[in-house]
Coordinates of N, CA and C and ligand atoms in Angstrom, one line a residue:
M1 N 18.3 -80.9 45.5 CA 19.1 -80.0 46.2 C 17.9 -79.6 46.9
L2 N 17.7 -79.8 48.6 CA 17.3 -79.3 49.1 C 19.1 -78.6 49.9
V3 N 18.8 -77.2 50.1 CA 19.2 -76.9 51.6 C 18.3 -75.9 52.9
A4 N 18.3 -76.2 53.8 CA 17.3 -75.7 54.5 C 18.5 -75.2 55.6
G5 N 18.4 -74.0 56.5 CA 18.4 -73.2 57.3 C 17.8 -73.2 58.4
N6 N 18.9 -74.6 60.2 CA 18.0 -74.3 60.5 C 18.2 -73.7 61.9
W7 N 18.0 -72.2 62.2 CA 17.8 -71.2 62.7 C 18.4 -70.8 64.7
K8 N 17.6 -72.8 64.9 CA 18.2 -72.9 66.3 C 17.5 -71.7 67.7
M9 N 17.3 -71.8 68.2 CA 16.8 -70.6 69.5 C 18.2 -69.6 69.7
N10 N 18.0 -69.0 68.2 CA 18.2 -67.3 68.0 C 17.4 -66.8 67.5
L11 N 18.0 -65.0 67.4 CA 17.5 -63.9 66.7 C 15.7 -63.7 66.7
D12 N 15.4 -62.8 68.0 CA 13.8 -62.0 67.2 C 13.5 -61.0 66.6
L13 N 12.4 -60.9 66.9 CA 11.7 -60.5 65.6 C 11.7 -59.7 65.1
A14 N 12.6 -58.5 65.5 CA 13.2 -57.5 64.1 C 14.5 -58.3 63.4
A15 N 15.4 -59.6 63.9 CA 16.7 -59.1 64.4 C 16.2 -60.5 62.3
A16 N 15.0 -61.4 63.0 CA 14.7 -61.9 62.2 C 14.0 -61.9 61.1
R17 N 13.0 -60.2 61.2 CA 13.3 -60.0 59.6 C 14.1 -59.5 59.1
Q18 N 15.1 -58.6 60.0 CA 16.3 -58.9 59.0 C 16.8 -59.5 57.9
L19 N 17.0 -60.7 58.7 CA 17.9 -61.7 57.8 C 16.6 -62.7 57.3
T20 N 16.3 -62.9 57.4 CA 15.1 -62.6 56.7 C 15.0 -61.8 54.8
S21 N 14.9 -61.2 54.3 CA 15.2 -59.9 54.1 C 16.0 -60.2 53.2
G22 N 17.5 -59.9 54.3 CA 18.9 -60.4 53.9 C 18.7 -61.6 52.8
V23 N 18.2 -62.7 53.6 CA 18.3 -64.1 52.6 C 18.1 -64.1 51.1
V24 N 16.3 -63.3 50.9 CA 15.7 -63.4 50.2 C 16.7 -62.4 49.1
S25 N 17.1 -61.2 49.3 CA 17.7 -60.9 48.4 C 18.9 -61.1 48.5
A26 N 20.0 -61.4 48.8 CA 21.1 -62.7 48.5 C 21.2 -63.8 47.6
I27 N 19.9 -64.6 47.7 CA 20.0 -65.6 46.8 C 19.0 -65.3 45.4
G28 N 17.9 -65.1 45.9 CA 17.5 -64.4 43.9 C 16.6 -65.5 44.1
D29 N 17.0 -65.8 43.1 CA 15.9 -67.1 42.0 C 16.9 -68.2 43.1
P30 N 15.8 -69.2 43.7 CA 16.9 -70.1 43.9 C 16.6 -71.4 43.5
S31 N 15.9 -71.1 41.8 CA 15.7 -72.7 41.5 C 17.3 -73.1 40.8
P32 N 17.2 -74.3 40.5 CA 16.9 -75.3 40.8 C 16.0 -76.7 41.9
V33 N 17.6 -75.2 43.2 CA 17.8 -75.7 44.1 C 17.1 -75.3 45.7
D34 N 15.3 -76.2 46.5 CA 15.2 -76.2 46.9 C 15.3 -75.7 48.0
V35 N 15.2 -74.8 48.6 CA 16.1 -73.3 49.9 C 14.5 -73.4 50.7
A36 N 14.6 -73.7 52.2 CA 14.1 -73.5 53.0 C 14.8 -72.9 54.2
I37 N 14.2 -71.5 55.2 CA 14.7 -71.7 57.0 C 14.3 -72.4 57.7
C38 N 14.0 -72.0 58.6 CA 13.7 -72.8 59.7 C 13.7 -71.8 61.1
P39 N 13.4 -71.2 61.1 CA 12.9 -69.6 62.9 C 13.0 -70.1 63.3
P40 N 12.4 -69.8 65.2 CA 12.6 -70.5 66.4 C 10.5 -69.9 66.0
F41 N 9.8 -70.5 66.6 CA 8.0 -70.5 66.2 C 7.4 -68.4 66.4
V42 N 7.7 -67.7 67.4 CA 6.6 -67.0 67.4 C 8.1 -66.5 65.8
D43 N 9.2 -65.9 65.2 CA 9.3 -66.3 63.9 C 8.7 -66.2 62.6
L44 N 7.2 -66.9 63.4 CA 7.6 -67.9 61.9 C 6.5 -67.1 61.1
D45 N 5.5 -66.2 61.7 CA 3.9 -65.5 60.8 C 4.6 -65.1 59.9
A46 N 6.2 -63.4 60.6 CA 6.8 -63.1 59.8 C 7.8 -62.7 58.7
T47 N 8.4 -64.2 58.9 CA 9.1 -64.9 58.1 C 8.5 -65.3 57.7
F48 N 6.7 -66.2 57.2 CA 6.8 -66.1 56.1 C 5.6 -65.0 55.3
S49 N 5.7 -63.6 55.6 CA 5.4 -63.1 54.9 C 6.5 -62.0 54.1
I50 N 8.1 -62.0 54.5 CA 8.1 -61.8 53.4 C 9.4 -62.6 53.0
L51 N 9.0 -63.7 53.1 CA 9.2 -64.9 51.4 C 8.3 -65.1 50.9
H52 N 7.1 -64.2 51.1 CA 6.6 -64.6 49.4 C 7.4 -64.5 48.9
G53 N 6.0 -65.2 48.2 CA 7.1 -65.4 46.3 C 8.6 -65.0 45.9
S54 N 9.1 -65.7 46.8 CA 10.7 -65.4 47.0 C 10.9 -66.9 45.9
G55 N 10.2 -68.0 46.5 CA 10.5 -69.6 46.5 C 11.6 -69.9 47.1
I56 N 11.5 -69.8 47.9 CA 11.9 -69.7 49.6 C 10.3 -70.4 50.2
R57 N 11.6 -71.8 50.7 CA 9.9 -72.0 51.7 C 11.0 -72.4 53.5
M58 N 9.8 -72.4 54.4 CA 9.9 -71.9 55.8 C 9.4 -73.8 56.2
G59 N 10.6 -73.7 58.0 CA 10.1 -74.6 58.1 C 10.0 -74.7 60.4
A60 N 9.2 -75.4 60.8 CA 9.9 -75.1 62.1 C 10.6 -75.8 62.4
Q61 N 11.3 -75.4 64.1 CA 12.1 -77.2 64.1 C 11.7 -78.0 64.9
N62 N 10.9 -78.1 65.3 CA 10.0 -79.1 66.0 C 8.4 -78.9 66.3
M63 N 7.1 -79.8 66.8 CA 6.0 -80.0 66.8 C 5.7 -81.0 67.2
H64 N 4.0 -80.7 67.8 CA 3.9 -81.8 68.8 C 3.3 -83.3 68.1
A65 N 3.1 -84.2 69.3 CA 2.7 -85.0 68.1 C 0.9 -85.5 67.7
S66 N 0.3 -84.8 69.1 CA -1.1 -84.7 69.2 C -1.6 -83.0 68.1
E67 N -3.1 -84.0 68.0 CA -3.9 -83.1 68.0 C -3.8 -80.9 68.0
S68 N -4.5 -81.7 69.7 CA -4.8 -80.1 69.7 C -4.1 -80.8 72.0
G69 N -5.2 -79.9 72.8 CA -5.3 -80.4 74.0 C -4.5 -79.2 74.7
A70 N -3.9 -80.4 76.3 CA -4.3 -79.3 77.5 C -2.2 -80.2 77.6
F71 N -1.5 -79.3 76.4 CA -0.1 -79.6 76.0 C 0.3 -78.6 76.6
T72 N 0.5 -78.0 77.4 CA 1.1 -76.6 77.8 C 2.8 -76.2 77.3
G73 N 2.9 -75.5 76.5 CA 3.9 -74.8 75.8 C 4.1 -75.6 74.5
E74 N 3.3 -76.3 74.2 CA 3.5 -76.8 73.0 C 2.7 -76.1 71.5
I75 N 4.0 -76.5 70.1 CA 3.0 -76.5 68.7 C 2.6 -76.9 68.2
S76 N 0.9 -77.8 67.0 CA 1.0 -78.0 66.8 C 0.7 -78.9 65.9
A77 N 0.5 -79.4 64.7 CA 1.0 -79.8 62.9 C 0.0 -78.4 62.7
A78 N -1.1 -78.6 63.1 CA -2.1 -77.8 62.3 C -1.8 -76.7 62.5
M79 N -0.7 -76.2 63.6 CA -0.9 -74.5 64.5 C 0.1 -74.2 62.6
L80 N 1.2 -75.4 61.9 CA 2.5 -75.2 61.8 C 1.9 -74.9 60.1
R81 N 1.5 -75.3 60.0 CA 0.2 -75.5 58.8 C -0.2 -74.2 58.3
A82 N -1.1 -74.1 59.4 CA -1.6 -72.3 59.0 C -0.9 -71.4 58.7
V83 N 0.9 -71.9 59.2 CA 1.9 -70.4 59.3 C 2.7 -70.2 58.0
G84 N 2.3 -71.4 57.2 CA 2.1 -71.1 55.9 C 3.9 -72.2 55.8
C85 N 4.0 -72.9 57.3 CA 5.0 -73.9 56.8 C 5.4 -75.4 56.1
H86 N 5.9 -75.2 55.3 CA 6.0 -76.7 54.7 C 7.5 -77.7 54.4
Y87 N 8.2 -77.1 56.1 CA 9.2 -78.9 56.3 C 8.4 -78.5 57.6
V88 N 8.8 -79.1 58.1 CA 8.8 -80.0 59.9 C 10.2 -81.0 60.0
I89 N 11.1 -80.2 61.3 CA 12.4 -80.3 61.4 C 12.4 -81.3 62.7
L90 N 13.0 -83.0 62.6 CA 11.5 -83.3 63.8 C 12.4 -84.6 63.7
G91 N 13.3 -84.6 65.4 CA 14.2 -85.5 65.6 C 15.7 -85.3 66.0
H92 N 15.6 -84.2 65.7 CA 17.1 -82.8 66.0 C 18.2 -83.9 67.3
S93 N 19.0 -83.6 66.9 CA 19.6 -84.6 68.2 C 20.0 -83.9 69.3
E94 N 19.3 -82.4 69.3 CA 19.3 -81.2 70.3 C 18.8 -81.7 70.4
R95 N 17.2 -81.6 70.2 CA 15.7 -82.9 71.2 C 16.3 -84.1 71.5
R96 N 16.5 -84.9 70.4 CA 16.6 -85.9 71.5 C 18.0 -86.2 71.9
Q97 N 19.7 -85.3 72.3 CA 19.6 -85.5 73.6 C 19.1 -84.6 74.7
I98 N 18.5 -83.4 75.0 CA 18.9 -82.5 76.2 C 17.3 -82.7 76.3
F99 N 16.3 -82.8 74.6 CA 15.0 -83.3 76.6 C 14.8 -84.1 75.9
G100 N 15.2 -85.3 75.6 CA 15.6 -86.4 76.1 C 14.4 -87.6 74.6
E101 N 15.0 -86.6 73.3 CA 13.2 -88.1 72.1 C 14.0 -89.0 72.5
T102 N 12.6 -90.1 71.7 CA 13.5 -91.3 71.6 C 12.7 -91.2 69.9
N103 N 13.3 -91.9 69.8 CA 12.8 -92.8 68.3 C 11.5 -92.8 67.9
A104 N 11.1 -93.8 69.0 CA 9.8 -94.2 69.1 C 8.9 -92.7 68.9
G105 N 9.3 -91.3 69.4 CA 8.6 -90.3 69.8 C 8.6 -89.6 68.3
V106 N 9.5 -89.7 68.1 CA 10.1 -89.0 66.2 C 9.4 -89.9 65.3
S107 N 9.5 -91.1 65.6 CA 7.8 -91.6 64.3 C 6.7 -90.9 64.6
E108 N 5.9 -90.1 65.8 CA 4.4 -90.0 66.2 C 4.8 -89.3 65.6
K109 N 5.3 -88.2 65.8 CA 5.3 -87.2 65.3 C 5.2 -86.9 64.0
T110 N 6.5 -87.8 63.3 CA 6.8 -87.9 61.9 C 5.4 -88.1 61.0
I111 N 4.9 -89.2 61.5 CA 3.5 -89.8 61.2 C 2.6 -88.4 61.0
Q112 N 3.0 -87.4 62.6 CA 1.1 -87.1 62.9 C 1.7 -85.4 61.8
A113 N 2.8 -85.6 60.5 CA 3.1 -83.7 60.3 C 2.6 -84.4 59.0
R114 N 2.7 -86.5 57.8 CA 2.3 -86.4 57.2 C 0.6 -85.4 57.2
K115 N -0.3 -85.7 58.5 CA -0.5 -85.7 58.2 C -1.5 -84.4 57.4
Y116 N -1.1 -83.3 58.3 CA -1.3 -82.3 58.1 C -0.5 -81.6 56.2
R117 N 0.4 -82.3 56.2 CA 1.3 -82.0 54.3 C 2.0 -81.9 55.2
L118 N 3.1 -81.6 55.9 CA 4.1 -81.1 56.2 C 5.0 -81.7 55.8
V119 N 6.2 -81.6 55.1 CA 7.3 -82.1 55.5 C 8.1 -82.5 56.7
P120 N 8.4 -83.5 56.6 CA 9.5 -83.6 57.9 C 10.9 -84.1 57.1
I121 N 12.1 -83.3 58.8 CA 13.0 -83.6 58.4 C 13.4 -84.5 59.3
V122 N 13.3 -85.6 59.1 CA 14.2 -86.4 60.4 C 14.9 -87.4 59.8
C123 N 15.7 -85.9 61.1 CA 17.5 -86.8 61.3 C 17.6 -87.3 62.3
V124 N 19.0 -88.1 62.2 CA 19.5 -89.5 62.7 C 20.7 -88.6 62.8
G125 N 21.9 -89.2 63.6 CA 22.5 -89.1 63.4 C 23.5 -89.6 65.0
E126 N 25.3 -90.4 64.0 CA 25.8 -90.6 66.1 C 26.9 -89.5 67.3
S127 N 26.6 -90.5 67.7 CA 27.7 -89.3 68.7 C 29.5 -90.4 68.6
L128 N 29.6 -88.7 69.1 CA 32.1 -90.4 69.0 C 32.1 -91.0 69.6
D129 N 31.3 -90.8 70.7 CA 32.0 -92.5 71.4 C 30.8 -93.4 70.6
E130 N 29.8 -93.7 69.5 CA 29.4 -94.3 69.0 C 30.8 -94.3 67.7
R131 N 31.0 -93.7 67.5 CA 31.9 -93.2 65.9 C 32.8 -94.4 66.6
N132 N 33.0 -93.9 67.7 CA 35.1 -94.4 67.6 C 34.8 -96.5 68.2
A133 N 33.3 -96.6 68.7 CA 33.9 -97.2 69.7 C 32.6 -98.3 67.9
G134 N 32.8 -98.2 66.5 CA 32.5 -98.5 64.9 C 31.3 -99.3 65.4
D135 N 30.4 -97.8 65.8 CA 28.3 -98.3 66.3 C 28.1 -97.8 65.0
H136 N 28.4 -96.9 64.5 CA 27.8 -95.6 63.7 C 26.9 -96.3 62.6
E137 N 27.2 -97.0 62.2 CA 26.6 -98.1 61.4 C 25.1 -98.3 61.3
S138 N 25.3 -98.9 62.9 CA 24.0 -100.1 63.0 C 23.0 -98.7 63.9
V139 N 24.0 -97.8 64.4 CA 22.7 -96.4 65.7 C 21.8 -95.8 64.1
V140 N 22.5 -95.7 63.6 CA 22.0 -94.8 62.5 C 21.1 -95.5 62.2
E141 N 21.0 -96.7 61.4 CA 20.1 -97.3 60.6 C 19.2 -98.0 61.9
S142 N 19.0 -97.9 63.0 CA 17.9 -98.4 64.3 C 17.2 -97.0 64.2
Q143 N 18.7 -95.4 64.6 CA 16.8 -94.6 64.3 C 15.8 -93.9 63.3
V144 N 16.7 -94.4 61.5 CA 15.8 -94.2 61.1 C 14.9 -95.5 61.0
R145 N 15.6 -96.0 61.0 CA 14.9 -97.5 61.2 C 12.5 -97.0 62.5
E146 N 13.2 -96.9 63.0 CA 12.0 -96.8 64.5 C 11.7 -95.2 64.5
S147 N 12.6 -94.5 64.0 CA 12.2 -93.0 63.9 C 10.6 -93.5 62.8
L148 N 11.2 -93.6 61.2 CA 10.4 -93.6 60.9 C 8.7 -94.8 61.0
E149 N 9.2 -95.5 62.4 CA 8.9 -96.5 62.7 C 7.0 -96.7 61.9
G150 N 6.3 -97.3 60.9 CA 4.5 -96.6 60.2 C 4.2 -95.7 60.1
V151 N 5.4 -95.0 59.3 CA 5.0 -93.5 58.4 C 5.4 -94.4 57.5
A152 N 3.6 -93.6 56.5 CA 3.9 -93.9 54.9 C 4.2 -93.0 54.1
I153 N 4.0 -92.8 52.9 CA 3.6 -92.7 52.4 C 4.3 -92.6 50.5
E154 N 3.7 -91.8 50.2 CA 3.7 -92.3 48.2 C 4.3 -91.8 47.0
A155 N 5.3 -90.6 47.3 CA 6.4 -89.7 46.9 C 7.4 -89.8 47.9
S156 N 8.3 -89.5 47.3 CA 9.9 -89.4 47.1 C 9.8 -88.2 48.8
S157 N 8.6 -87.1 47.2 CA 8.8 -86.0 48.2 C 8.4 -85.6 49.4
E158 N 7.7 -86.2 50.1 CA 7.1 -86.4 50.8 C 7.9 -85.6 52.8
L159 N 9.1 -86.9 52.3 CA 9.6 -86.9 54.1 C 11.1 -87.1 52.8
V160 N 11.7 -85.8 54.7 CA 13.6 -86.0 53.9 C 13.6 -86.0 55.0
L161 N 15.1 -86.2 55.0 CA 15.5 -87.9 56.3 C 17.6 -86.2 56.0
A162 N 18.0 -86.3 57.8 CA 19.8 -85.7 57.4 C 20.1 -85.9 58.6
Y163 N 20.6 -86.1 58.4 CA 22.3 -87.7 58.7 C 23.5 -86.3 59.6
E164 N 23.4 -85.8 60.8 CA 23.7 -84.7 61.4 C 24.9 -85.9 62.8
P165 N 25.5 -85.8 62.5 CA 27.1 -86.9 62.9 C 26.7 -85.5 64.1
V166 N 26.4 -86.2 65.7 CA 26.3 -85.0 66.4 C 28.1 -84.4 66.9
W167 N 29.1 -85.4 66.4 CA 30.1 -84.6 66.7 C 30.6 -83.5 66.2
A168 N 29.8 -83.9 64.6 CA 30.8 -82.0 63.9 C 29.2 -81.4 64.3
I169 N 28.5 -81.3 64.6 CA 27.4 -79.9 64.7 C 28.1 -78.9 66.0
G170 N 28.4 -77.8 65.0 CA 28.6 -76.3 66.2 C 30.1 -77.0 66.1
T171 N 30.8 -77.4 66.1 CA 31.9 -78.3 66.0 C 33.1 -77.4 65.7
G172 N 32.3 -77.0 64.9 CA 34.3 -76.6 62.6 C 33.8 -77.7 62.8
Q173 N 34.2 -79.2 63.5 CA 34.5 -80.4 62.3 C 33.8 -81.9 61.7
T174 N 34.3 -80.9 60.1 CA 33.2 -81.5 59.9 C 33.4 -82.8 59.4
A175 N 32.5 -83.5 59.6 CA 32.8 -84.9 58.9 C 32.8 -84.8 57.2
S176 N 34.1 -86.5 57.3 CA 34.5 -85.9 55.7 C 34.0 -86.4 54.2
G177 N 34.3 -85.6 53.2 CA 33.1 -86.6 52.5 C 33.4 -88.0 52.5
D178 N 34.0 -88.6 52.0 CA 34.6 -90.0 52.3 C 33.1 -90.9 53.2
Q179 N 33.1 -90.4 55.3 CA 32.1 -90.9 56.2 C 30.9 -90.0 55.8
V180 N 30.4 -89.1 54.8 CA 29.1 -88.6 54.4 C 29.1 -89.3 52.9
E181 N 30.0 -89.9 52.5 CA 29.0 -90.2 51.5 C 28.4 -92.0 51.9
E182 N 29.4 -92.6 53.2 CA 29.2 -94.2 53.8 C 27.9 -94.0 54.5
M183 N 27.9 -93.5 54.9 CA 26.7 -93.1 55.6 C 25.5 -92.7 54.9
H184 N 25.4 -91.8 54.0 CA 24.4 -91.9 53.0 C 23.9 -93.5 52.3
G185 N 24.9 -93.9 51.7 CA 24.7 -94.2 50.9 C 24.1 -95.9 51.6
H186 N 24.5 -95.8 52.9 CA 23.5 -96.8 54.2 C 21.9 -96.6 55.1
I187 N 22.5 -94.7 54.9 CA 21.1 -94.7 55.2 C 19.6 -94.7 53.1
R188 N 20.7 -94.5 52.2 CA 19.3 -94.5 51.3 C 19.2 -96.2 50.9
D189 N 20.1 -97.5 51.8 CA 19.5 -98.4 51.0 C 18.5 -98.9 52.6
I190 N 18.5 -97.9 53.4 CA 17.6 -98.7 54.6 C 16.0 -97.7 53.9
V191 N 16.3 -96.7 53.1 CA 14.9 -95.7 53.2 C 14.3 -96.9 51.9
E192 N 15.5 -97.7 50.5 CA 15.0 -98.5 50.0 C 14.2 -99.1 50.6
D193 N 14.6 -100.1 51.7 CA 14.4 -101.4 51.5 C 12.9 -100.4 52.4
L194 N 12.4 -99.9 53.3 CA 11.5 -99.4 53.9 C 10.2 -99.0 53.1
F195 N 10.7 -97.8 51.8 CA 10.0 -97.3 51.1 C 9.4 -98.4 50.0
G196 N 10.5 -99.3 50.1 CA 10.8 -98.8 48.1 C 11.4 -98.3 47.3
K197 N 11.7 -99.1 46.2 CA 13.4 -98.3 45.1 C 13.0 -97.1 44.2
E198 N 11.8 -97.6 44.4 CA 11.8 -96.2 43.3 C 11.3 -95.0 44.6
I199 N 10.6 -95.0 45.7 CA 10.3 -94.1 46.2 C 11.6 -93.8 48.1
G200 N 11.9 -94.4 46.8 CA 13.1 -94.0 48.0 C 14.3 -94.1 47.7
V201 N 14.4 -94.3 46.4 CA 16.4 -94.1 45.6 C 15.9 -91.6 45.4
G202 N 14.7 -92.0 45.4 CA 14.5 -89.7 45.8 C 14.0 -89.6 46.7
I203 N 14.1 -90.0 48.4 CA 14.4 -89.0 48.9 C 15.6 -88.3 48.9
A204 N 15.6 -87.5 49.9 CA 16.4 -86.2 49.4 C 17.0 -86.1 50.8
I205 N 18.4 -87.2 51.3 CA 18.9 -87.5 52.5 C 20.3 -85.7 53.1
L206 N 20.0 -85.1 53.6 CA 20.7 -84.1 53.8 C 22.0 -84.3 54.7
Y207 N 23.2 -83.8 54.3 CA 24.0 -83.7 55.4 C 24.2 -82.0 56.6
G208 N 24.2 -83.0 57.7 CA 24.5 -81.4 58.6 C 25.3 -82.0 59.4
G209 N 26.6 -80.5 59.7 CA 27.3 -80.3 60.8 C 28.3 -79.2 60.7
S210 N 28.1 -78.1 60.2 CA 29.6 -77.5 60.5 C 29.6 -77.5 59.2
V211 N 28.7 -76.9 58.1 CA 28.2 -77.2 56.7 C 28.0 -75.6 56.9
N212 N 29.9 -75.8 56.1 CA 30.4 -74.2 55.6 C 30.3 -73.7 54.3
P213 N 30.6 -72.6 53.8 CA 31.3 -72.3 52.3 C 32.0 -73.2 51.0
G214 N 33.0 -72.5 52.4 CA 34.1 -73.1 51.1 C 34.3 -75.4 51.5
N215 N 32.9 -76.2 53.1 CA 33.2 -77.3 52.2 C 32.0 -77.4 51.7
A216 N 31.3 -76.8 51.6 CA 29.6 -77.4 50.9 C 29.8 -78.4 49.2
Q217 N 30.9 -77.6 48.9 CA 30.9 -78.0 47.2 C 30.8 -79.7 48.2
D218 N 32.0 -80.1 48.1 CA 32.3 -81.4 47.7 C 31.1 -82.5 48.1
L219 N 31.1 -81.7 49.5 CA 29.8 -81.8 50.5 C 29.3 -82.3 49.4
F220 N 28.1 -81.3 49.3 CA 27.1 -81.8 48.3 C 26.8 -82.8 46.5
S221 N 28.7 -82.3 46.5 CA 29.1 -83.5 45.3 C 28.4 -85.0 45.3
R222 N 28.8 -85.3 46.5 CA 28.9 -86.9 46.9 C 27.9 -87.0 46.6
E223 N 28.2 -88.3 46.8 CA 27.3 -89.9 45.7 C 25.8 -89.1 47.3
D224 N 25.1 -89.6 47.1 CA 23.3 -89.2 48.1 C 23.4 -89.1 48.7
V225 N 24.5 -87.8 48.3 CA 24.1 -86.2 49.2 C 23.8 -85.4 48.7
N226 N 22.4 -84.6 49.1 CA 20.7 -84.4 48.0 C 21.2 -82.4 48.8
G227 N 22.1 -82.5 49.3 CA 21.8 -81.4 50.4 C 22.2 -81.0 51.9
G228 N 21.9 -79.7 52.5 CA 23.0 -79.8 54.2 C 21.6 -78.7 54.7
L229 N 21.7 -80.0 55.8 CA 20.2 -78.6 57.5 C 22.1 -77.7 57.5
I230 N 21.4 -76.4 57.9 CA 23.5 -75.5 57.8 C 22.2 -74.8 59.1
G231 N 23.5 -75.3 60.3 CA 23.6 -74.9 61.7 C 23.6 -72.4 61.6
G232 N 24.6 -72.6 62.2 CA 25.1 -70.9 62.0 C 25.6 -70.3 61.0
A233 N 26.2 -71.5 59.5 CA 26.6 -70.2 58.8 C 24.9 -69.5 57.6
S234 N 24.4 -70.7 58.7 CA 22.4 -69.9 57.8 C 21.6 -68.8 58.9
L235 N 22.8 -67.7 59.6 CA 22.1 -66.6 60.9 C 22.2 -65.9 59.8
N236 N 23.7 -66.4 58.5 CA 24.3 -65.0 58.3 C 24.0 -65.0 56.3
A237 N 23.6 -64.3 56.1 CA 23.0 -64.1 55.1 C 23.8 -64.4 53.4
E238 N 24.3 -64.0 53.7 CA 25.6 -64.1 52.7 C 26.3 -65.7 52.8
K239 N 26.8 -66.1 53.8 CA 27.4 -67.4 53.9 C 26.6 -68.6 53.0
F240 N 25.3 -68.1 53.9 CA 23.6 -69.6 53.8 C 24.0 -69.4 52.0
A241 N 23.9 -68.1 51.1 CA 23.4 -67.8 50.3 C 25.0 -68.5 49.3
A242 N 25.6 -68.3 49.4 CA 26.8 -69.2 48.7 C 27.1 -70.8 48.9
I243 N 26.4 -71.7 50.1 CA 25.9 -72.3 50.6 C 24.2 -72.4 49.2
V244 N 24.1 -71.8 49.4 CA 22.5 -72.4 48.8 C 23.6 -71.8 46.6
A245 N 25.1 -71.9 46.7 CA 24.9 -71.7 45.5 C 26.8 -72.7 44.9
A246 N 26.7 -73.3 45.9 CA 27.6 -73.9 46.2 C 26.1 -75.7 46.2
A247 N 24.9 -75.3 46.1 CA 24.3 -76.7 45.9 C 24.6 -76.6 44.1
K248 N 23.6 -75.1 44.1 CA 23.5 -75.4 42.0 C 24.6 -75.6 41.7
S249 N 25.5 -75.6 42.0 CA 26.7 -75.6 41.2 C 26.4 -77.6 41.0
V250 N 26.1 -77.9 41.8 CA 25.8 -78.9 41.4 C 25.2 -80.1 41.0
Q251 N 24.1 -79.0 41.4 CA 22.6 -80.0 40.7 C 22.8 -80.0 39.6
Ligands
LIG1 P1 25.7 -76.7 62.5 O1 26.0 -75.9 61.3 O2 25.7 -74.8 63.6 O3 27.1 -77.5 62.9 O4 24.6 -76.7 62.6 C1 24.4 -77.6 62.3 C2 23.1 -78.6 62.8 O5 22.8 -78.9 63.5 C3 21.7 -78.0 61.6 O6 20.7 -79.0 62.1

């Protein structure tokens, strides 16, 4: 089980320090659940110092696919590694929709992230129109296959997927347990096909989209749901800790 908090573009340095300290004390010992927080780039260094020794890991929300060079405003995998990131979220639907990221671009980033031993959290998910048209399984299948094109892993722990239906993100409208279970089963089949059964069966597939302390336990107890990617609720230490406790209760 992995519970990761995606802070998105929230919290300045002082607020990030405060929330990180709050998360560390509210969660205590995270084991046996893997827990991570993913603050904005400028908060990473300070966050890492506070997380030190807590057992809680850190991730970034994006990165550039190139090594270094003339890419004004961008951040490389090596830079993320150097400030202590373990994970990096790639291909979040907000990046795809607002910033025009493509599956091919996500695959380049995923390959680069692995080169620096970052664990990519590759996000996929259909829009409401796609679900209403009955295309959700094929849309997500293309996203998974194309976003992971050329990606090689040697162990399940080297890659995480997150299913985040766009219509459930920040809307309070969580996907039902049955919808989540069905899609996660589909994604499991695809990763087993891509990486072989032995590795595919162990890849964590997170659900994201309006997870809160009230619905986390039901979602996490579903087949092929190996944790959550938490947006809004991760900005509150008590709520985030309650979601981690829900993961512990079903681990
Ligand atoms: P919410 O939990 O706010 O719906 O956000 C989900 C998400 O996008 C996490 O990456």
